[in-house]
Short mmCIF file of C-alpha atoms (C1' of nucleotides) in Angstrom, two decimals:
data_model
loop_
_atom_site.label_atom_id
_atom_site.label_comp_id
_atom_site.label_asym_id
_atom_site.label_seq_id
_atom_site.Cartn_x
_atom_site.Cartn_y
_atom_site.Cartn_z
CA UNK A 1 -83.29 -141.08 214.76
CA UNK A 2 -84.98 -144.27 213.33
CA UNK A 3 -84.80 -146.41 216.33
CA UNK A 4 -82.76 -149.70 216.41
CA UNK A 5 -83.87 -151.04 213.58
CA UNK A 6 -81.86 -148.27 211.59
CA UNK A 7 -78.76 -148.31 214.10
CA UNK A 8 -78.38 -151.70 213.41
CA UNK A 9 -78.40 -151.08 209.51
CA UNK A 10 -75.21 -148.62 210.34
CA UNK A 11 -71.98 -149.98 208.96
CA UNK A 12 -69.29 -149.37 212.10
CA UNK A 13 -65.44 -150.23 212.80
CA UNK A 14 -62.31 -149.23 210.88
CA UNK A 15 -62.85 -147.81 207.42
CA UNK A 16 -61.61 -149.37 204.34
CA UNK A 17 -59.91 -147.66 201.56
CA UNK A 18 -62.71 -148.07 199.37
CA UNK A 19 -65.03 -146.10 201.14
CA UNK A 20 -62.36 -143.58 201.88
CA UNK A 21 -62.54 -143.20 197.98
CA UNK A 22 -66.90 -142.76 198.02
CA UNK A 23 -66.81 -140.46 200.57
CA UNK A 24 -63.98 -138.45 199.45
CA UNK A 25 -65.74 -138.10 196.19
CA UNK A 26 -68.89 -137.18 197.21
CA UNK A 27 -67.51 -134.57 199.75
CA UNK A 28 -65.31 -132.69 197.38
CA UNK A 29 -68.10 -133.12 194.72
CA UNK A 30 -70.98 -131.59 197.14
CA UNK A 31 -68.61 -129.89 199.72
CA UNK A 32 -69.08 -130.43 203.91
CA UNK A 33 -72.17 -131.00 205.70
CA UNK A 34 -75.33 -132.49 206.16
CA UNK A 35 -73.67 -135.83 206.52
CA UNK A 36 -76.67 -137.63 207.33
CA UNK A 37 -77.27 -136.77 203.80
CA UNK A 38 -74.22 -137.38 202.91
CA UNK A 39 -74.09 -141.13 204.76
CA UNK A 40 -77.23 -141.74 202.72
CA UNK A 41 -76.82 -140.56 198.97
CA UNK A 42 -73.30 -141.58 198.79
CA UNK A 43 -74.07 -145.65 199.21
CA UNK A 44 -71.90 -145.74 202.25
CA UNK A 45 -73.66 -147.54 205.37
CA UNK A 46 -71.91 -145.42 207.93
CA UNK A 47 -73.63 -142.63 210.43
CA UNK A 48 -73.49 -139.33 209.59
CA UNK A 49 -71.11 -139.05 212.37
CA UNK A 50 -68.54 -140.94 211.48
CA UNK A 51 -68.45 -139.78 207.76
CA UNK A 52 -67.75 -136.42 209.83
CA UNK A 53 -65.17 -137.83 211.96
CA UNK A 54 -63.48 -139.46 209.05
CA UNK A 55 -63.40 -137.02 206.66
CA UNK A 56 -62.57 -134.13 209.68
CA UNK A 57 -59.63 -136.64 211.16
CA UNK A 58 -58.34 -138.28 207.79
CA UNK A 59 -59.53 -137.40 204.38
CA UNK A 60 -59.65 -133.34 204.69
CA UNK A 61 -56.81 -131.97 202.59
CA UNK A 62 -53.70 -130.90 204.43
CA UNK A 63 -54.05 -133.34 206.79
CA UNK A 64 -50.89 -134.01 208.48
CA UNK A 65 -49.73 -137.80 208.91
CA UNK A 66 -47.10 -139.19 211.34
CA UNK A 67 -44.70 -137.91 214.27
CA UNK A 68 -44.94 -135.21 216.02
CA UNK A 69 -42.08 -132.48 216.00
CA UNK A 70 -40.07 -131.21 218.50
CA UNK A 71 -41.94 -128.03 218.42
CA UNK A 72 -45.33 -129.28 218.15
CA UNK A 73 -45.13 -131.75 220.96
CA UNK A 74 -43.94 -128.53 222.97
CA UNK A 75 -47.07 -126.70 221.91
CA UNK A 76 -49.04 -128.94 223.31
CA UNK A 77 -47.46 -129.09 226.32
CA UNK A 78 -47.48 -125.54 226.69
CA UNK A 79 -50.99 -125.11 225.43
CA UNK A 80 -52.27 -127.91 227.50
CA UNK A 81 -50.81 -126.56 230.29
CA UNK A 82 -53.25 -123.18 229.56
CA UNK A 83 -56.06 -124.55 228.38
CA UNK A 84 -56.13 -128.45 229.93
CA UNK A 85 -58.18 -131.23 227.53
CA UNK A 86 -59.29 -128.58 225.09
CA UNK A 87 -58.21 -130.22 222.32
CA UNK A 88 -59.82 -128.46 219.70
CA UNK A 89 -58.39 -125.22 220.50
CA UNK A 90 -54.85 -126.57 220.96
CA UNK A 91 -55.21 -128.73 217.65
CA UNK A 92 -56.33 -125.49 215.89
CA UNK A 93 -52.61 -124.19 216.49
CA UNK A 94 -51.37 -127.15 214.76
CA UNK A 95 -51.79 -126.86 211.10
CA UNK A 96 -52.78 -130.17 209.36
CA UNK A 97 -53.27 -131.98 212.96
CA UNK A 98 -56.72 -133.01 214.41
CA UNK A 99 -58.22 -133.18 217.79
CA UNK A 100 -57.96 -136.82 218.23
CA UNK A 101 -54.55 -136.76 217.34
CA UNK A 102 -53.33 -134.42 219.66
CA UNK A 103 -55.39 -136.14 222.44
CA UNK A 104 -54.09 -139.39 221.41
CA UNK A 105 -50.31 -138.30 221.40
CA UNK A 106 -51.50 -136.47 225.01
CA UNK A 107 -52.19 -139.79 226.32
CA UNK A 108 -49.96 -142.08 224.86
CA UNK A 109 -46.58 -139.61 225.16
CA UNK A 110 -47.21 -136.35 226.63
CA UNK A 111 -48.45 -137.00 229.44
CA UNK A 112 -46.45 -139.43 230.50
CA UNK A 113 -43.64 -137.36 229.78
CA UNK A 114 -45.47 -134.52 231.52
CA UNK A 115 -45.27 -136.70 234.64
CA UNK A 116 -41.74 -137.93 234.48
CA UNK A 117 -40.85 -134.69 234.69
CA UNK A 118 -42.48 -133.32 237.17
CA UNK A 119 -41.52 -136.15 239.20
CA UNK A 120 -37.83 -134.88 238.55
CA UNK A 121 -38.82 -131.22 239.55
CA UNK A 122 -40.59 -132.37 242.32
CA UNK A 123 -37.22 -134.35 243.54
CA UNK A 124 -35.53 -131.33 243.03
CA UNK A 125 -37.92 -129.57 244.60
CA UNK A 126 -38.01 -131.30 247.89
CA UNK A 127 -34.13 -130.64 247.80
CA UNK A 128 -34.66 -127.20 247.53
CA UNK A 129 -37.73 -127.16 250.10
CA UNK A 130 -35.74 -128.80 252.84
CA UNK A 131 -33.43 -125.75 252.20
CA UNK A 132 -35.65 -123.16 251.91
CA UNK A 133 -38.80 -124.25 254.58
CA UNK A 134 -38.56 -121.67 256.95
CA UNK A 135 -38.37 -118.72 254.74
CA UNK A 136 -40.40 -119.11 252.06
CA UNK A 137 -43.45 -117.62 253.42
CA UNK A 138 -43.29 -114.33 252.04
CA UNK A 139 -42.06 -115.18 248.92
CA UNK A 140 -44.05 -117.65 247.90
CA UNK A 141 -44.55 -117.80 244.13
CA UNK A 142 -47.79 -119.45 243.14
CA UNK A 143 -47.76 -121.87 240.21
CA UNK A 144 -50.64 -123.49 238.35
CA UNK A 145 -52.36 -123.14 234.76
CA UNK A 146 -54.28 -126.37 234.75
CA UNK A 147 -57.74 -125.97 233.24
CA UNK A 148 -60.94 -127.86 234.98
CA UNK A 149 -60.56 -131.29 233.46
CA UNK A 150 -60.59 -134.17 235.62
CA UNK A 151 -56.96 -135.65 234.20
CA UNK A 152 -54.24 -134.52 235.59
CA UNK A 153 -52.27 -132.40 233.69
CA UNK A 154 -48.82 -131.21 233.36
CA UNK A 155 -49.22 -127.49 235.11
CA UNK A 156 -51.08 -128.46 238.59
CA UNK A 157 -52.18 -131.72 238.94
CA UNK A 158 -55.57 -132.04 240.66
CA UNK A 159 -53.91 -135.15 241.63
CA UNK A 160 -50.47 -133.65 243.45
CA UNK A 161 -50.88 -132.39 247.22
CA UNK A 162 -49.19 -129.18 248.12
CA UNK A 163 -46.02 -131.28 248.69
CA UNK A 164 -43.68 -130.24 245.68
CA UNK A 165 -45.87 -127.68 244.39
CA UNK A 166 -45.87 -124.55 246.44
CA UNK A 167 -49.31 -124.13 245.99
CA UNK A 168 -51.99 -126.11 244.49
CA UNK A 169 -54.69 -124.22 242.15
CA UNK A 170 -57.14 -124.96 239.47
CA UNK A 171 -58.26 -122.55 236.93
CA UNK A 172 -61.47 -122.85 236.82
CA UNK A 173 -64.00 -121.66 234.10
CA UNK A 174 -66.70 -119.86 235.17
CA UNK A 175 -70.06 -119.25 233.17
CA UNK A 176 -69.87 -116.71 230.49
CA UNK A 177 -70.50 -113.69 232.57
CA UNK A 178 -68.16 -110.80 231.29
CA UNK A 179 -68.86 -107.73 229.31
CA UNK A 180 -66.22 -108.49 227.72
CA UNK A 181 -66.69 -108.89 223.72
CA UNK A 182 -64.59 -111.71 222.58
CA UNK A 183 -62.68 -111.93 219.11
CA UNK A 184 -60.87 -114.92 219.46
CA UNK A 185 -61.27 -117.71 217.22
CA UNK A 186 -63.97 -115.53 215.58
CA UNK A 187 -66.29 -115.79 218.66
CA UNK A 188 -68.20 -112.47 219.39
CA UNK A 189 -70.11 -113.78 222.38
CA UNK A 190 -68.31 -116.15 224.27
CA UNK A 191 -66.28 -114.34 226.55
CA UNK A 192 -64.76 -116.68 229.65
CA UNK A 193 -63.91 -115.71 232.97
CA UNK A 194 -61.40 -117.96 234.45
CA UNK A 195 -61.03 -118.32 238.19
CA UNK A 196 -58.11 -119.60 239.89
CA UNK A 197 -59.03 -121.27 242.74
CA UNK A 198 -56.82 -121.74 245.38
CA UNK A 199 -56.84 -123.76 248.90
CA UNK A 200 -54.80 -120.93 250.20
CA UNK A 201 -55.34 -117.49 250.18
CA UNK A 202 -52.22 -115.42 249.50
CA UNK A 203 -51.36 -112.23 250.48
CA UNK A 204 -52.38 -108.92 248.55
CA UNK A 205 -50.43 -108.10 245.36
CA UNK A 206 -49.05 -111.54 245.01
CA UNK A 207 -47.72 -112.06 241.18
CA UNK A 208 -48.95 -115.57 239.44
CA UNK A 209 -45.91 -116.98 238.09
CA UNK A 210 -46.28 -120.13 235.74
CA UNK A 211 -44.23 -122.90 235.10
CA UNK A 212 -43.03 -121.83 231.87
CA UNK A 213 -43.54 -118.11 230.31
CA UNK A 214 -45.80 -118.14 227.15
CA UNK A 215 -44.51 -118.25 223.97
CA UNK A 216 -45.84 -115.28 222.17
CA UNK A 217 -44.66 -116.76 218.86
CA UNK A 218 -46.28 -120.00 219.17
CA UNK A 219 -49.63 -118.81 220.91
CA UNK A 220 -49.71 -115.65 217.92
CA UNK A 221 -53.10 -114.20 217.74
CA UNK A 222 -54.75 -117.30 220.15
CA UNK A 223 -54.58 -116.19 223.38
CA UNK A 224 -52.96 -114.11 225.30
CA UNK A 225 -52.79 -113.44 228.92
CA UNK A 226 -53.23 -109.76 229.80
CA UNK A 227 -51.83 -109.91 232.63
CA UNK A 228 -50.45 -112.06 235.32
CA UNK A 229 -50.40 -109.89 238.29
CA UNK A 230 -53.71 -110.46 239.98
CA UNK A 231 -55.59 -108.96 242.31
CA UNK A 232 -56.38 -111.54 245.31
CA UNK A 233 -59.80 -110.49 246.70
CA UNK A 234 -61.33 -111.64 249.95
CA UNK A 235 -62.80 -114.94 248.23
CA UNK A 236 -60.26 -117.93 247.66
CA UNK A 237 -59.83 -116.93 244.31
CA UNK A 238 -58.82 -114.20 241.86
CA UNK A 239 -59.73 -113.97 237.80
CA UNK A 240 -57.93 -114.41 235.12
CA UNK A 241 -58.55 -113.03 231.87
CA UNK A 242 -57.57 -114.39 228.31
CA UNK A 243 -58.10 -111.80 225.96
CA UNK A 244 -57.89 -111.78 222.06
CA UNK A 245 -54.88 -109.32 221.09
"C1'" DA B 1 -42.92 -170.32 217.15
"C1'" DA B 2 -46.33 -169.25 220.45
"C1'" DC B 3 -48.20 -166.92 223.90
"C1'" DA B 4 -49.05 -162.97 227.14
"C1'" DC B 5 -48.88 -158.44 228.00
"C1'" DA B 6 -48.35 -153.47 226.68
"C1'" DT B 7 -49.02 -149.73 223.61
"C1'" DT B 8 -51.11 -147.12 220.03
"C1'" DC B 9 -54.70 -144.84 217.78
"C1'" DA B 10 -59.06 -145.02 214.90
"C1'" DA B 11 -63.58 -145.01 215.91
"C1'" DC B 12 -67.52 -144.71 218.82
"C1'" DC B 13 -70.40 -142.77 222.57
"C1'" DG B 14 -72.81 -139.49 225.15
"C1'" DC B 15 -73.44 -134.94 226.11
"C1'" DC B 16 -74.01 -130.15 224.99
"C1'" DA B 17 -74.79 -125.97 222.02
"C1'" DT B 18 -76.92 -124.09 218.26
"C1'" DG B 19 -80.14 -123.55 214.50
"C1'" DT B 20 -84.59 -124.09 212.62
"C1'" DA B 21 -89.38 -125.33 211.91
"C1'" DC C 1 -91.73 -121.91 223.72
"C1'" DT C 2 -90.84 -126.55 222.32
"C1'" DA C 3 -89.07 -130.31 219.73
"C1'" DC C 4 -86.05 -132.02 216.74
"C1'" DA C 5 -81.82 -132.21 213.73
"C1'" DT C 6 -77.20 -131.36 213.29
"C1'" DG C 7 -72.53 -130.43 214.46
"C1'" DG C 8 -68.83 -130.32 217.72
"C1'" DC C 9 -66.37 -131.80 221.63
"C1'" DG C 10 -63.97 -134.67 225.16
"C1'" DG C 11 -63.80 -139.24 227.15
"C1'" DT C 12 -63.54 -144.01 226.38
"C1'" DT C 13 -63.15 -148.39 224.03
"C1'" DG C 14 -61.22 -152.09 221.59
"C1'" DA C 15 -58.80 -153.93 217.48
"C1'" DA C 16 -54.34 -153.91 215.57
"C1'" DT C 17 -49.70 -153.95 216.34
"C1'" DG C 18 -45.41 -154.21 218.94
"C1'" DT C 19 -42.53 -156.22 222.49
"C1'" DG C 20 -40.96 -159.39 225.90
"C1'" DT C 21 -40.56 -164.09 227.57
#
DNA sequence: AACACATTCAACCGCCATGTA
DNA sequence: CTACATGGCGGTTGAATGTGT
């Protein structure tokens, strides 16, 4: 970087249509990348960055403007839900829709939504509780699927206390440490362990329900999780795995 | 009409991973 | 091995816009 002098020369705030137009050209004349090269030979004053981030968000072809559907906004949810704030991923299930967009409706809609309803199920919940407290020992199903983000989401809420929620986990990613070679998204090497952690631990043989069943038609070849029935070990926690088809 | 407050979303920031010299 | 450049990501900010009083 060129130091201050050169930051300060950098043209910032919202884009105008104009240079929508240069660096729309130029892009589809000398194709992606190297935008600091790009930021410099087209005329536009911008970082290379943000001639990324505006071509990537807005001027990309098959970009897709305005509400969300029914169907996407339930994506989300259900993807967020698996994954937490990994917005790429869940954005590269929505044709035409970008990362910022689907973290922008997340904040502004979903998750709002998100917690109006659990707030419901959690009132229906206690209903059911005050029925069900002495017997549910046994039984107990264990919900969760929130990633390790530091919002709350939807699926278990770092924020939410055992009350409600039968139990409280996180999924938690753990450094790349399988064998495991991993196909998805085109990724040989990346293979992720997830860990559910858990304050409690349950007995042996206890099956992982979620709040919702996966959609195999919306998740198609993305992810897909082998199996639900996990084996609880001696440690607080059990794995996971998400596994390409 | 004028103001205050709330909401939305485009853009920026900082960090991290990867590639390359 | 190290340093640097670049790209990508998630979190955050703040201007624009909408809504209520």
């Amino acid at each position: 970087m060129q130091n201050k002098e050169a930051k300060t020369l950098v043209k910032r705030g919202l884009w105008k249509p104009a240079e929508d137009l240069i660096l729309k050209n130029y892009v589809e004349a000398h194709g992606e990348g190297n935008w600091a090269l790009v930021s410099a030979r087209s005329g536009l004053m911008r970082g290379g960055k943000s001639c990324r981030l505006r071509w990537k968000n807005y001027l990309r072809p098959n970009i897709k403007r305005g509400r969300m559907s029914e169907e996407e906004e339930d994506l989300i949810i259900r993807m967020h839900k698996l994954l937490g704030n990994r917005w790429s991923l869940i954005a590269g299930r929505l044709p035409g829709r970008t990362d910022n967009e689907v973290k922008n409706h997340w904040n502004t809609h979903l998750n709002k939504k998100c917690h109006l309803g659990k707030r419901k199920a959690m009132e229906s919940n206690q209903h059911q509780n005050h029925h069900n407290e002495n017997d549910n020992d046994k039984s107990q199903k264990l919900r969760g699927g929130s990633c390790n983000n530091s919002q709350p989401t939807c699926g278990a809420n770092p924020e939410s206390t055992s009350e409600g929620l039968d139990v409280v986990m996180n999924i938690v990613e753990k450094e790349e440490s399988s064998t495991v070679t991993n196909n998805w998204m085109g990724d040989t090497k990346s293979f992720i362990d997830y860990v559910i952690e858990t304050p409690l631990v349950p007995p042996n043989n206890t099956t992982f329900v979620f709040d919702d069943e996966l959609d195999v038609a919306y998740l198609d070849s993305f992810v897909l999780f082998e199996t639900f029935e996990c084996d609880i070990r001696e440690e607080t926690y059990s794995q996971v795995e998400f596994s390409p088809w």
